[in-house]
Amino acid sequence: MRNYILAIMAGALCIMLSGCQETPEESAVVSKADGISEAVVCEPLKEGEKRETDVPAHWEFEEKKSNDRVIIQADLKLGEQSIGNLPVIEMKSHELTQEELKGLIDYFANGEELYRSQMVTKDVYQAVLDRISNKEGSYAQSAYSTSIASIQNATREGMELAPDETSAPEKAEIGFHKESEDPGVKAARSWMGAEPENTDTEDYFAVDLGEDRAAHIKAERYNQKIDNDSSFLWMEGSNFIEEETIENEEMQSEYYSSFGMDTNGYTEKFHELADAYRECMDKITFTEEDGKEQAEQILEDLGIDDMGIVDSDRTVWFPKGACSEKNGLGLGSDALWQGDLDKGLPGYLYSFSRSVEGLTSVSEGMAAEGTVDSYVPPFQIETISILITEEGVKYFKWDGIAEEVRTVTENTKLLPFEKIQAKLTDQIFYWYSGKGQSANDTTLLEYDVVNAKLQYTYTTAYQEPEHAWLVPAWIFTVQESLGGNPLQNLSYVINAYDGSVIGEVH
């Protein structure tokens, strides 16, 4: 699970009369007491007091590498940073209790009868195979030809294991049980790579709601033996499509088209589809703020504290039968082509995460192989996603459920921003180097920093391998362009007090 080594620097607390305005010096002195370098820990600020920083209000730089074939640049207005205390908090995975599971089910099931989930039937697999054969939707993208052959073979294997008809309805009781397996779905997903093996522990729960099965619930309980996290999911309807998903697909199709990989006009057709989705989203009947208040009311109803809004995204939600199901069969992007927009409802998907001193926490980023000052946290950031339409809530997902252990230190300094910038440019260049561009290839690769924000994220905890530290970190989004054509967005997360690079949870 941990591919990178955490070089922990530690020391004793230092009293700084200037309230953290001095910048830390790097230190190799290790304190066995708390695991924090004496250079980064300082006296807490008074309530309402803010610190001075060297973070530029307008961040602008350009750096060229590899004979000017690589340009790393930023031109962002970061504004005046109003920053107070930056504590470090130790967290651990929370073991979802039977009582908590019942409370969540009672809230979302709304009195509906619980039924055991049913296996996917052969006709669903056949529908995927038909779309592949007819080159419909995403399967018309010629750039996917290699993947499509693998998907087709895996889907056929899954169909052989699938039942002809749905099983008779079977009522379910609230309680954790062994993980139920649909062998057909597992085989159909094999083209994506190896999936974790099912365990024999009784830490899972999955049901459909009501006789029409218009909604379903899935939950998982943390168990150290199987290295998982607690989670809870309730969803009504078949699927939903976010605007960000559409934008990413557009970017990718434009890239393929620019290199002559679109041989049948797929990109133009997808633009038309994307416009249709946006027209549907434009018909939303409530404001983003009104939807946010509804989502926050759900958190309050459930007694979930210390969560702050991270972002929101326009979306189209589809009732049962109006879009392909989120069951993992075939190309996920093909759902965009199958959504019946006449039946879709526009809405907002709100993302929440644990808030520390007004700063929300975000998931992990990338870390280049071979860098000693990089590491990964032991479990994922706690997040909650809530989808609101004019009919109310349609989706609630709570991942990485965690609980606070202790406050490691009440305040830390910020590493000089120029050092953070240097860490970022190093990581981007490591990423580029892995592409293996030949010496005679003059193609220009550009890396534009399109977003930079001080937030919180997890690192590994000192001498507690099963715990995580919630630490201040710089979160960067970098757009990679090849030959002037946007290719993808890359995410980098850098510890704000020591410059360590935080990679993704595996």
Short mmCIF file of C-alpha atoms in Angstrom, two decimals:
data_model
loop_
_atom_site.label_atom_id
_atom_site.label_comp_id
_atom_site.label_asym_id
_atom_site.label_seq_id
_atom_site.Cartn_x
_atom_site.Cartn_y
_atom_site.Cartn_z
CA MET A 1 0.00 0.00 0.00
CA ARG A 2 2.90 2.35 0.59
CA ASN A 3 5.12 2.86 -2.46
CA TYR A 4 6.98 5.83 -1.15
CA ILE A 5 9.11 6.51 1.92
CA LEU A 6 8.20 9.23 4.40
CA ALA A 7 11.29 11.05 5.60
CA ILE A 8 9.94 12.31 8.94
CA MET A 9 11.69 15.27 10.46
CA ALA A 10 10.97 16.05 14.08
CA GLY A 11 11.88 18.24 17.03
CA ALA A 12 10.62 20.14 20.03
CA LEU A 13 8.11 22.99 20.12
CA CYS A 14 9.49 26.46 19.57
CA ILE A 15 7.96 29.71 20.80
CA MET A 16 7.73 32.29 18.04
CA LEU A 17 6.72 35.76 19.24
CA SER A 18 6.07 36.79 15.64
CA GLY A 19 3.23 34.28 15.37
CA CYS A 20 4.59 32.01 12.61
CA GLN A 21 5.76 34.81 10.35
CA GLU A 22 9.32 33.48 10.21
CA THR A 23 9.95 30.80 7.63
CA PRO A 24 11.18 27.37 8.73
CA GLU A 25 14.66 26.01 8.15
CA GLU A 26 15.05 22.37 7.16
CA SER A 27 16.03 20.13 10.04
CA ALA A 28 17.06 16.49 10.41
CA VAL A 29 16.71 16.47 14.21
CA VAL A 30 14.13 13.85 15.15
CA SER A 31 11.88 14.11 18.19
CA LYS A 32 10.49 10.77 19.33
CA ALA A 33 7.81 12.64 21.22
CA ASP A 34 5.73 14.06 18.39
CA GLY A 35 7.49 13.52 15.04
CA ILE A 36 7.33 17.17 13.95
CA SER A 37 10.44 19.13 12.97
CA GLU A 38 11.20 21.92 15.42
CA ALA A 39 11.57 24.21 12.40
CA VAL A 40 7.90 23.97 11.45
CA VAL A 41 6.06 24.05 14.79
CA CYS A 42 5.17 27.36 16.41
CA GLU A 43 3.01 29.10 18.98
CA PRO A 44 -0.73 29.21 18.15
CA LEU A 45 -2.14 32.49 16.91
CA LYS A 46 -4.77 34.24 18.95
CA GLU A 47 -8.41 33.87 17.95
CA GLY A 48 -9.06 35.93 14.83
CA GLU A 49 -5.36 36.65 14.27
CA LYS A 50 -3.95 36.06 10.79
CA ARG A 51 -0.38 35.48 9.65
CA GLU A 52 1.77 37.22 7.08
CA THR A 53 2.87 35.04 4.16
CA ASP A 54 5.14 35.25 1.15
CA VAL A 55 2.45 33.77 -1.11
CA PRO A 56 2.20 36.07 -4.16
CA ALA A 57 -1.15 37.72 -4.80
CA HIS A 58 -0.42 37.22 -8.51
CA TRP A 59 1.66 34.12 -9.17
CA GLU A 60 3.45 34.29 -12.48
CA PHE A 61 6.46 32.28 -13.66
CA GLU A 62 7.78 30.35 -16.65
CA GLU A 63 10.46 27.69 -16.70
CA LYS A 64 11.77 25.88 -19.77
CA LYS A 65 13.51 22.52 -19.75
CA SER A 66 14.78 19.83 -22.12
CA ASN A 67 16.05 22.22 -24.81
CA ASP A 68 12.90 24.35 -24.53
CA ARG A 69 10.68 21.42 -25.48
CA VAL A 70 9.01 21.62 -22.05
CA ILE A 71 7.40 24.78 -20.66
CA ILE A 72 6.15 24.88 -17.08
CA GLN A 73 4.25 28.04 -16.29
CA ALA A 74 1.67 29.75 -14.09
CA ASP A 75 -0.29 32.98 -14.37
CA LEU A 76 -2.77 32.91 -11.50
CA LYS A 77 -4.36 35.45 -9.20
CA LEU A 78 -4.06 33.86 -5.76
CA GLY A 79 -5.25 36.99 -3.95
CA GLU A 80 -4.34 38.01 -0.43
CA GLN A 81 -4.05 34.89 1.70
CA SER A 82 -5.97 35.17 5.00
CA ILE A 83 -4.53 32.28 7.00
CA GLY A 84 -4.78 31.58 10.72
CA ASN A 85 -3.61 28.52 12.64
CA LEU A 86 -2.52 25.46 10.64
CA PRO A 87 -2.73 22.53 13.07
CA VAL A 88 -1.77 18.91 12.43
CA ILE A 89 -4.45 16.43 13.48
CA GLU A 90 -4.09 12.66 13.81
CA MET A 91 -6.93 10.63 12.30
CA LYS A 92 -7.90 6.97 12.13
CA SER A 93 -10.44 4.96 10.15
CA HIS A 94 -13.83 4.76 11.83
CA GLU A 95 -15.50 1.38 12.23
CA LEU A 96 -19.08 1.90 11.10
CA THR A 97 -21.39 0.44 13.76
CA GLN A 98 -24.61 -1.47 13.30
CA GLU A 99 -26.48 1.39 14.97
CA GLU A 100 -24.93 3.98 12.63
CA LEU A 101 -25.76 1.83 9.60
CA LYS A 102 -29.38 1.56 10.73
CA GLY A 103 -29.60 5.31 11.27
CA LEU A 104 -28.36 6.04 7.75
CA ILE A 105 -30.70 3.45 6.22
CA ASP A 106 -33.71 4.75 8.15
CA TYR A 107 -32.97 8.28 6.89
CA PHE A 108 -32.59 7.43 3.20
CA ALA A 109 -34.84 4.35 2.79
CA ASN A 110 -37.90 6.37 3.83
CA GLY A 111 -39.75 3.28 4.98
CA GLU A 112 -39.16 1.29 1.77
CA GLU A 113 -38.78 -2.48 2.12
CA LEU A 114 -35.22 -3.82 1.80
CA TYR A 115 -34.46 -6.51 -0.80
CA ARG A 116 -31.28 -8.43 -1.49
CA SER A 117 -29.43 -7.20 -4.58
CA GLN A 118 -29.91 -9.31 -7.71
CA MET A 119 -27.35 -10.45 -10.25
CA VAL A 120 -27.12 -8.71 -13.63
CA THR A 121 -28.96 -10.73 -16.29
CA LYS A 122 -27.73 -11.80 -19.73
CA ASP A 123 -29.77 -9.20 -21.59
CA VAL A 124 -27.75 -6.37 -19.99
CA TYR A 125 -24.49 -7.86 -21.24
CA GLN A 126 -26.04 -8.44 -24.66
CA ALA A 127 -27.01 -4.77 -24.86
CA VAL A 128 -23.36 -3.80 -24.35
CA LEU A 129 -22.21 -6.30 -26.98
CA ASP A 130 -24.81 -4.95 -29.45
CA ARG A 131 -23.57 -1.39 -28.97
CA ILE A 132 -20.00 -2.56 -29.58
CA SER A 133 -20.97 -4.46 -32.73
CA ASN A 134 -22.99 -1.54 -34.07
CA LYS A 135 -20.27 0.97 -33.12
CA GLU A 136 -22.75 3.06 -31.18
CA GLY A 137 -21.90 5.83 -28.74
CA SER A 138 -18.38 5.67 -27.32
CA TYR A 139 -17.70 2.52 -29.32
CA ALA A 140 -17.60 4.65 -32.47
CA GLN A 141 -14.39 6.29 -31.25
CA SER A 142 -11.69 4.68 -33.38
CA ALA A 143 -9.00 5.62 -30.85
CA TYR A 144 -10.57 3.10 -28.43
CA SER A 145 -10.29 0.16 -30.84
CA THR A 146 -7.72 -1.77 -28.77
CA SER A 147 -9.67 -1.36 -25.53
CA ILE A 148 -12.96 -2.18 -27.22
CA ALA A 149 -11.71 -5.62 -28.27
CA SER A 150 -10.79 -6.37 -24.64
CA ILE A 151 -14.13 -5.07 -23.38
CA GLN A 152 -15.99 -7.22 -25.89
CA ASN A 153 -14.18 -10.39 -24.82
CA ALA A 154 -14.65 -9.65 -21.10
CA THR A 155 -18.35 -8.87 -21.59
CA ARG A 156 -18.87 -12.20 -23.37
CA GLU A 157 -17.21 -14.01 -20.47
CA GLY A 158 -19.46 -12.18 -18.04
CA MET A 159 -22.60 -13.04 -20.00
CA GLU A 160 -21.76 -16.75 -19.86
CA LEU A 161 -21.84 -16.54 -16.05
CA ALA A 162 -24.99 -14.41 -15.86
CA PRO A 163 -28.52 -15.72 -15.16
CA ASP A 164 -31.19 -15.58 -17.86
CA GLU A 165 -33.75 -13.95 -15.58
CA THR A 166 -33.76 -12.03 -12.33
CA SER A 167 -34.13 -14.07 -9.18
CA ALA A 168 -37.27 -14.01 -7.04
CA PRO A 169 -37.41 -11.02 -4.64
CA GLU A 170 -35.85 -11.81 -1.27
CA LYS A 171 -36.28 -9.48 1.68
CA ALA A 172 -33.21 -8.42 3.62
CA GLU A 173 -32.45 -7.41 7.18
CA ILE A 174 -30.14 -4.65 8.35
CA GLY A 175 -26.79 -6.14 9.30
CA PHE A 176 -23.27 -6.61 7.97
CA HIS A 177 -22.58 -9.83 6.09
CA LYS A 178 -20.01 -11.39 3.77
CA GLU A 179 -19.37 -9.61 0.48
CA SER A 180 -21.84 -10.77 -2.16
CA GLU A 181 -20.30 -11.44 -5.55
CA ASP A 182 -21.76 -11.22 -9.03
CA PRO A 183 -19.32 -13.44 -11.00
CA GLY A 184 -20.57 -12.11 -14.32
CA VAL A 185 -19.87 -8.48 -13.43
CA LYS A 186 -16.47 -9.41 -12.02
CA ALA A 187 -15.53 -11.17 -15.28
CA ALA A 188 -16.87 -8.29 -17.38
CA ARG A 189 -14.68 -5.85 -15.47
CA SER A 190 -11.52 -7.91 -15.91
CA TRP A 191 -10.38 -5.71 -18.83
CA MET A 192 -9.78 -2.90 -16.31
CA GLY A 193 -7.15 -4.92 -14.44
CA ALA A 194 -7.08 -7.06 -11.31
CA GLU A 195 -9.78 -6.42 -8.71
CA PRO A 196 -9.41 -7.14 -4.98
CA GLU A 197 -10.45 -10.64 -4.04
CA ASN A 198 -13.61 -11.06 -2.00
CA THR A 199 -13.03 -11.54 1.71
CA ASP A 200 -14.72 -13.88 4.19
CA THR A 201 -15.24 -11.14 6.77
CA GLU A 202 -18.75 -9.92 7.54
CA ASP A 203 -18.19 -6.23 6.84
CA TYR A 204 -20.51 -5.55 3.87
CA PHE A 205 -24.11 -4.58 3.23
CA ALA A 206 -25.98 -4.24 -0.07
CA VAL A 207 -29.73 -3.95 -0.75
CA ASP A 208 -32.25 -2.59 -3.24
CA LEU A 209 -35.16 -0.48 -2.01
CA GLY A 210 -38.83 -1.16 -2.72
CA GLU A 211 -40.49 -3.56 -5.11
CA ASP A 212 -39.54 -1.37 -8.08
CA ARG A 213 -35.89 -1.30 -6.91
CA ALA A 214 -35.63 2.35 -7.89
CA ALA A 215 -32.85 2.93 -5.35
CA HIS A 216 -30.09 0.93 -3.71
CA ILE A 217 -27.77 1.07 -0.70
CA LYS A 218 -24.23 -0.21 -0.24
CA ALA A 219 -22.09 0.01 2.88
CA GLU A 220 -18.74 -1.26 4.08
CA ARG A 221 -17.27 -1.45 7.58
CA TYR A 222 -13.60 -0.75 8.30
CA ASN A 223 -11.65 -3.85 9.25
CA GLN A 224 -7.88 -3.55 9.74
CA LYS A 225 -7.40 -7.14 8.57
CA ILE A 226 -8.69 -6.42 5.07
CA ASP A 227 -7.20 -2.92 4.75
CA ASN A 228 -10.42 -1.15 3.75
CA ASP A 229 -12.38 1.98 4.76
CA SER A 230 -15.89 2.48 6.08
CA SER A 231 -18.27 3.84 3.48
CA PHE A 232 -21.98 4.32 2.80
CA LEU A 233 -23.81 4.86 -0.50
CA TRP A 234 -27.46 5.57 -1.24
CA MET A 235 -28.58 6.26 -4.78
CA GLU A 236 -31.95 6.67 -6.45
CA GLY A 237 -32.21 6.23 -10.21
CA SER A 238 -29.85 4.70 -12.74
CA ASN A 239 -27.03 7.19 -13.30
CA PHE A 240 -25.92 10.82 -13.43
CA ILE A 241 -23.50 12.73 -15.63
CA GLU A 242 -21.37 15.61 -14.31
CA GLU A 243 -20.33 18.60 -16.40
CA GLU A 244 -16.69 17.92 -15.49
CA THR A 245 -17.02 14.44 -17.01
CA ILE A 246 -18.32 15.97 -20.24
CA GLU A 247 -15.47 18.50 -20.34
CA ASN A 248 -12.86 15.78 -19.83
CA GLU A 249 -14.36 13.68 -22.61
CA GLU A 250 -14.38 16.70 -24.93
CA MET A 251 -10.73 17.40 -24.15
CA GLN A 252 -9.78 13.80 -24.87
CA SER A 253 -11.75 13.60 -28.13
CA GLU A 254 -10.20 16.87 -29.32
CA TYR A 255 -6.77 15.43 -28.59
CA TYR A 256 -7.43 12.29 -30.60
CA SER A 257 -8.87 14.34 -33.44
CA SER A 258 -5.85 16.66 -33.61
CA PHE A 259 -3.55 13.67 -34.15
CA GLY A 260 -5.68 12.10 -36.85
CA MET A 261 -7.08 9.37 -34.59
CA ASP A 262 -10.70 10.38 -35.21
CA THR A 263 -11.58 8.86 -38.56
CA ASN A 264 -15.38 9.01 -38.48
CA GLY A 265 -16.38 12.41 -37.13
CA TYR A 266 -16.77 11.24 -33.53
CA THR A 267 -15.48 14.51 -32.07
CA GLU A 268 -18.05 16.65 -33.88
CA LYS A 269 -20.85 14.31 -32.80
CA PHE A 270 -19.66 14.41 -29.22
CA HIS A 271 -19.66 18.22 -29.21
CA GLU A 272 -23.30 18.12 -30.26
CA LEU A 273 -24.06 15.67 -27.45
CA ALA A 274 -22.20 17.82 -24.91
CA ASP A 275 -24.18 20.88 -25.98
CA ALA A 276 -27.42 18.94 -25.48
CA TYR A 277 -26.37 18.05 -21.93
CA ARG A 278 -25.50 21.67 -21.19
CA GLU A 279 -28.88 22.81 -22.53
CA CYS A 280 -30.49 20.38 -20.09
CA MET A 281 -28.34 21.72 -17.24
CA ASP A 282 -29.35 25.29 -18.13
CA LYS A 283 -32.96 24.40 -17.33
CA ILE A 284 -32.22 24.00 -13.62
CA THR A 285 -34.96 25.58 -11.50
CA PHE A 286 -33.06 26.43 -8.29
CA THR A 287 -29.86 28.28 -7.47
CA GLU A 288 -26.57 26.67 -6.59
CA GLU A 289 -26.79 28.26 -3.14
CA ASP A 290 -30.30 26.88 -2.53
CA GLY A 291 -29.10 23.39 -3.41
CA LYS A 292 -26.09 23.79 -1.12
CA GLU A 293 -28.38 24.67 1.77
CA GLN A 294 -30.38 21.49 1.13
CA ALA A 295 -27.21 19.42 1.09
CA GLU A 296 -25.95 21.04 4.30
CA GLN A 297 -29.32 20.35 5.93
CA ILE A 298 -28.83 16.64 5.22
CA LEU A 299 -25.46 16.74 7.00
CA GLU A 300 -27.09 18.50 9.93
CA ASP A 301 -29.95 15.97 10.04
CA LEU A 302 -27.41 13.14 10.18
CA GLY A 303 -25.31 14.87 12.85
CA ILE A 304 -22.20 15.02 10.65
CA ASP A 305 -19.98 17.85 11.89
CA ASP A 306 -16.74 19.49 10.76
CA MET A 307 -17.44 19.11 7.05
CA GLY A 308 -16.99 21.99 4.60
CA ILE A 309 -17.96 22.48 0.97
CA VAL A 310 -15.13 21.72 -1.47
CA ASP A 311 -16.87 22.35 -4.78
CA SER A 312 -20.03 21.77 -6.79
CA ASP A 313 -20.66 20.65 -10.34
CA ARG A 314 -23.69 20.85 -12.60
CA THR A 315 -25.10 17.45 -13.44
CA VAL A 316 -27.95 15.60 -15.11
CA TRP A 317 -29.60 12.82 -13.08
CA PHE A 318 -31.52 9.98 -14.75
CA PRO A 319 -34.34 7.91 -13.22
CA LYS A 320 -34.35 4.14 -13.53
CA GLY A 321 -34.55 3.05 -17.16
CA ALA A 322 -33.50 6.44 -18.58
CA CYS A 323 -29.78 5.64 -18.77
CA SER A 324 -27.41 2.70 -18.46
CA GLU A 325 -26.81 1.62 -14.86
CA LYS A 326 -23.68 2.41 -12.89
CA ASN A 327 -22.76 -1.28 -12.89
CA GLY A 328 -19.30 -1.10 -14.40
CA LEU A 329 -20.14 -2.88 -17.67
CA GLY A 330 -18.46 -1.60 -20.82
CA LEU A 331 -16.99 1.87 -21.29
CA GLY A 332 -18.13 4.24 -18.57
CA SER A 333 -18.20 7.13 -21.06
CA ASP A 334 -20.85 5.32 -23.11
CA ALA A 335 -23.42 6.26 -20.46
CA LEU A 336 -23.33 9.81 -21.85
CA TRP A 337 -24.71 8.53 -25.13
CA GLN A 338 -27.45 6.45 -23.51
CA GLY A 339 -28.98 9.10 -21.26
CA ASP A 340 -32.54 10.12 -22.21
CA LEU A 341 -32.29 13.88 -21.73
CA ASP A 342 -36.08 14.26 -22.00
CA LYS A 343 -36.31 12.31 -18.73
CA GLY A 344 -33.14 13.68 -17.12
CA LEU A 345 -33.27 16.20 -14.27
CA PRO A 346 -30.61 18.91 -13.95
CA GLY A 347 -29.02 19.42 -10.55
CA TYR A 348 -25.84 20.05 -8.61
CA LEU A 349 -23.41 17.53 -7.16
CA TYR A 350 -21.87 18.97 -3.98
CA SER A 351 -18.61 17.67 -2.52
CA PHE A 352 -17.80 18.05 1.18
CA SER A 353 -14.73 17.13 3.19
CA ARG A 354 -13.41 17.59 6.71
CA SER A 355 -12.75 21.25 7.47
CA VAL A 356 -9.83 22.46 9.60
CA GLU A 357 -9.74 26.14 10.54
CA GLY A 358 -11.93 26.88 7.53
CA LEU A 359 -9.74 24.92 5.08
CA THR A 360 -11.28 21.82 3.53
CA SER A 361 -9.32 18.62 2.85
CA VAL A 362 -8.81 17.06 -0.57
CA SER A 363 -7.73 13.73 -1.96
CA GLU A 364 -4.21 12.70 -2.83
CA GLY A 365 -2.25 13.66 -5.92
CA MET A 366 0.56 12.23 -8.01
CA ALA A 367 4.05 11.43 -6.86
CA ALA A 368 6.90 10.69 -9.24
CA GLU A 369 8.63 7.36 -8.77
CA GLY A 370 12.02 7.46 -7.11
CA THR A 371 11.64 10.68 -5.11
CA VAL A 372 12.62 10.10 -1.49
CA ASP A 373 10.60 12.99 -0.10
CA SER A 374 7.29 11.54 -1.26
CA TYR A 375 4.84 9.27 0.54
CA VAL A 376 1.24 8.08 0.55
CA PRO A 377 -1.37 8.12 3.32
CA PRO A 378 -2.73 4.81 4.66
CA PHE A 379 -6.35 5.55 3.70
CA GLN A 380 -8.39 7.95 1.58
CA ILE A 381 -9.59 11.39 2.57
CA GLU A 382 -13.05 11.48 4.14
CA THR A 383 -15.50 12.94 1.61
CA ILE A 384 -19.25 13.25 1.18
CA SER A 385 -20.97 13.74 -2.19
CA ILE A 386 -24.61 14.85 -2.36
CA LEU A 387 -26.68 15.26 -5.54
CA ILE A 388 -29.63 17.65 -5.37
CA THR A 389 -32.31 18.07 -8.07
CA GLU A 390 -35.63 19.94 -8.04
CA GLU A 391 -37.14 16.71 -6.62
CA GLY A 392 -34.67 16.72 -3.72
CA VAL A 393 -31.69 14.52 -2.87
CA LYS A 394 -30.94 11.69 -5.33
CA TYR A 395 -27.46 10.55 -4.28
CA PHE A 396 -25.46 10.43 -1.05
CA LYS A 397 -22.00 8.90 -0.79
CA TRP A 398 -19.79 8.96 2.31
CA ASP A 399 -16.28 7.61 1.72
CA GLY A 400 -13.28 7.14 4.01
CA ILE A 401 -15.28 7.63 7.22
CA ALA A 402 -12.75 8.67 9.86
CA GLU A 403 -12.47 9.96 13.43
CA GLU A 404 -10.07 12.30 15.19
CA VAL A 405 -7.46 10.80 17.53
CA ARG A 406 -5.59 13.87 18.79
CA THR A 407 -4.16 17.23 17.85
CA VAL A 408 -0.46 16.68 17.14
CA THR A 409 0.35 20.38 17.17
CA GLU A 410 -1.86 23.46 17.20
CA ASN A 411 0.08 25.42 14.59
CA THR A 412 2.72 25.06 11.89
CA LYS A 413 4.63 27.45 9.65
CA LEU A 414 4.52 27.59 5.90
CA LEU A 415 7.50 26.59 3.80
CA PRO A 416 8.56 29.52 1.60
CA PHE A 417 6.41 29.53 -1.53
CA GLU A 418 9.45 29.58 -3.83
CA LYS A 419 10.44 26.19 -2.39
CA ILE A 420 6.93 24.85 -2.98
CA GLN A 421 7.16 26.09 -6.57
CA ALA A 422 10.51 24.32 -7.01
CA LYS A 423 9.01 21.06 -5.70
CA LEU A 424 6.13 21.38 -8.13
CA THR A 425 8.31 22.01 -11.18
CA ASP A 426 10.54 19.06 -10.22
CA GLN A 427 7.53 16.75 -10.04
CA ILE A 428 6.18 17.94 -13.38
CA PHE A 429 9.55 17.38 -15.03
CA TYR A 430 9.80 13.88 -13.48
CA TRP A 431 6.40 13.16 -15.06
CA TYR A 432 7.54 14.46 -18.44
CA SER A 433 10.80 12.48 -18.27
CA GLY A 434 8.80 9.28 -17.88
CA LYS A 435 7.31 9.84 -21.33
CA GLY A 436 10.68 9.14 -22.94
CA GLN A 437 10.60 11.84 -25.60
CA SER A 438 13.36 11.12 -28.12
CA ALA A 439 16.14 13.64 -28.70
CA ASN A 440 15.06 14.41 -32.27
CA ASP A 441 11.37 14.90 -31.33
CA THR A 442 10.67 18.64 -31.26
CA THR A 443 7.05 18.40 -30.10
CA LEU A 444 6.33 21.05 -27.45
CA LEU A 445 4.83 19.93 -24.15
CA GLU A 446 3.28 22.65 -22.01
CA TYR A 447 2.31 22.37 -18.36
CA ASP A 448 0.05 25.22 -17.22
CA VAL A 449 -0.79 25.52 -13.53
CA VAL A 450 -4.50 26.31 -13.76
CA ASN A 451 -5.36 26.12 -10.07
CA ALA A 452 -3.45 26.45 -6.78
CA LYS A 453 -4.98 26.35 -3.33
CA LEU A 454 -3.93 25.85 0.29
CA GLN A 455 -6.06 23.08 1.79
CA TYR A 456 -5.61 19.95 3.95
CA THR A 457 -4.79 16.35 3.12
CA TYR A 458 -3.50 13.13 4.71
CA THR A 459 0.07 11.99 5.25
CA THR A 460 1.25 8.94 7.17
CA ALA A 461 1.30 9.34 10.95
CA TYR A 462 4.55 9.24 12.92
CA GLN A 463 5.03 5.77 14.48
CA GLU A 464 1.36 4.93 13.79
CA PRO A 465 1.22 3.17 10.40
CA GLU A 466 -2.57 2.63 10.58
CA HIS A 467 -3.26 6.30 11.31
CA ALA A 468 -2.96 9.42 9.17
CA TRP A 469 -2.02 13.03 9.84
CA LEU A 470 -4.27 15.73 8.48
CA VAL A 471 -1.79 18.41 7.36
CA PRO A 472 -1.89 21.70 5.43
CA ALA A 473 -0.93 21.17 1.80
CA TRP A 474 -0.73 23.02 -1.49
CA ILE A 475 -3.04 21.52 -4.10
CA PHE A 476 -2.12 22.16 -7.73
CA THR A 477 -4.01 21.35 -10.93
CA VAL A 478 -1.77 21.31 -14.00
CA GLN A 479 -3.05 21.12 -17.57
CA GLU A 480 -0.80 19.08 -19.82
CA SER A 481 -0.82 20.07 -23.50
CA LEU A 482 0.93 18.33 -26.35
CA GLY A 483 1.72 20.31 -29.48
CA GLY A 484 -0.67 23.01 -28.32
CA ASN A 485 -3.55 20.56 -27.74
CA PRO A 486 -4.86 20.04 -24.16
CA LEU A 487 -4.39 16.43 -23.16
CA GLN A 488 -5.30 16.02 -19.50
CA ASN A 489 -5.26 17.60 -16.04
CA LEU A 490 -2.67 16.43 -13.51
CA SER A 491 -2.99 16.86 -9.75
CA TYR A 492 -0.08 17.49 -7.39
CA VAL A 493 -0.26 17.71 -3.59
CA ILE A 494 2.70 19.11 -1.65
CA ASN A 495 2.97 19.31 2.13
CA ALA A 496 2.84 23.02 3.00
CA TYR A 497 5.25 22.90 5.94
CA ASP A 498 8.02 20.57 4.68
CA GLY A 499 7.58 20.28 0.90
CA SER A 500 7.05 16.50 0.87
CA VAL A 501 5.10 15.18 -2.09
CA ILE A 502 1.94 13.25 -1.32
CA GLY A 503 0.97 10.48 -3.72
CA GLU A 504 -2.21 8.50 -4.25
CA VAL A 505 -3.60 5.76 -2.03
CA HIS A 506 -3.24 2.33 -3.65
#
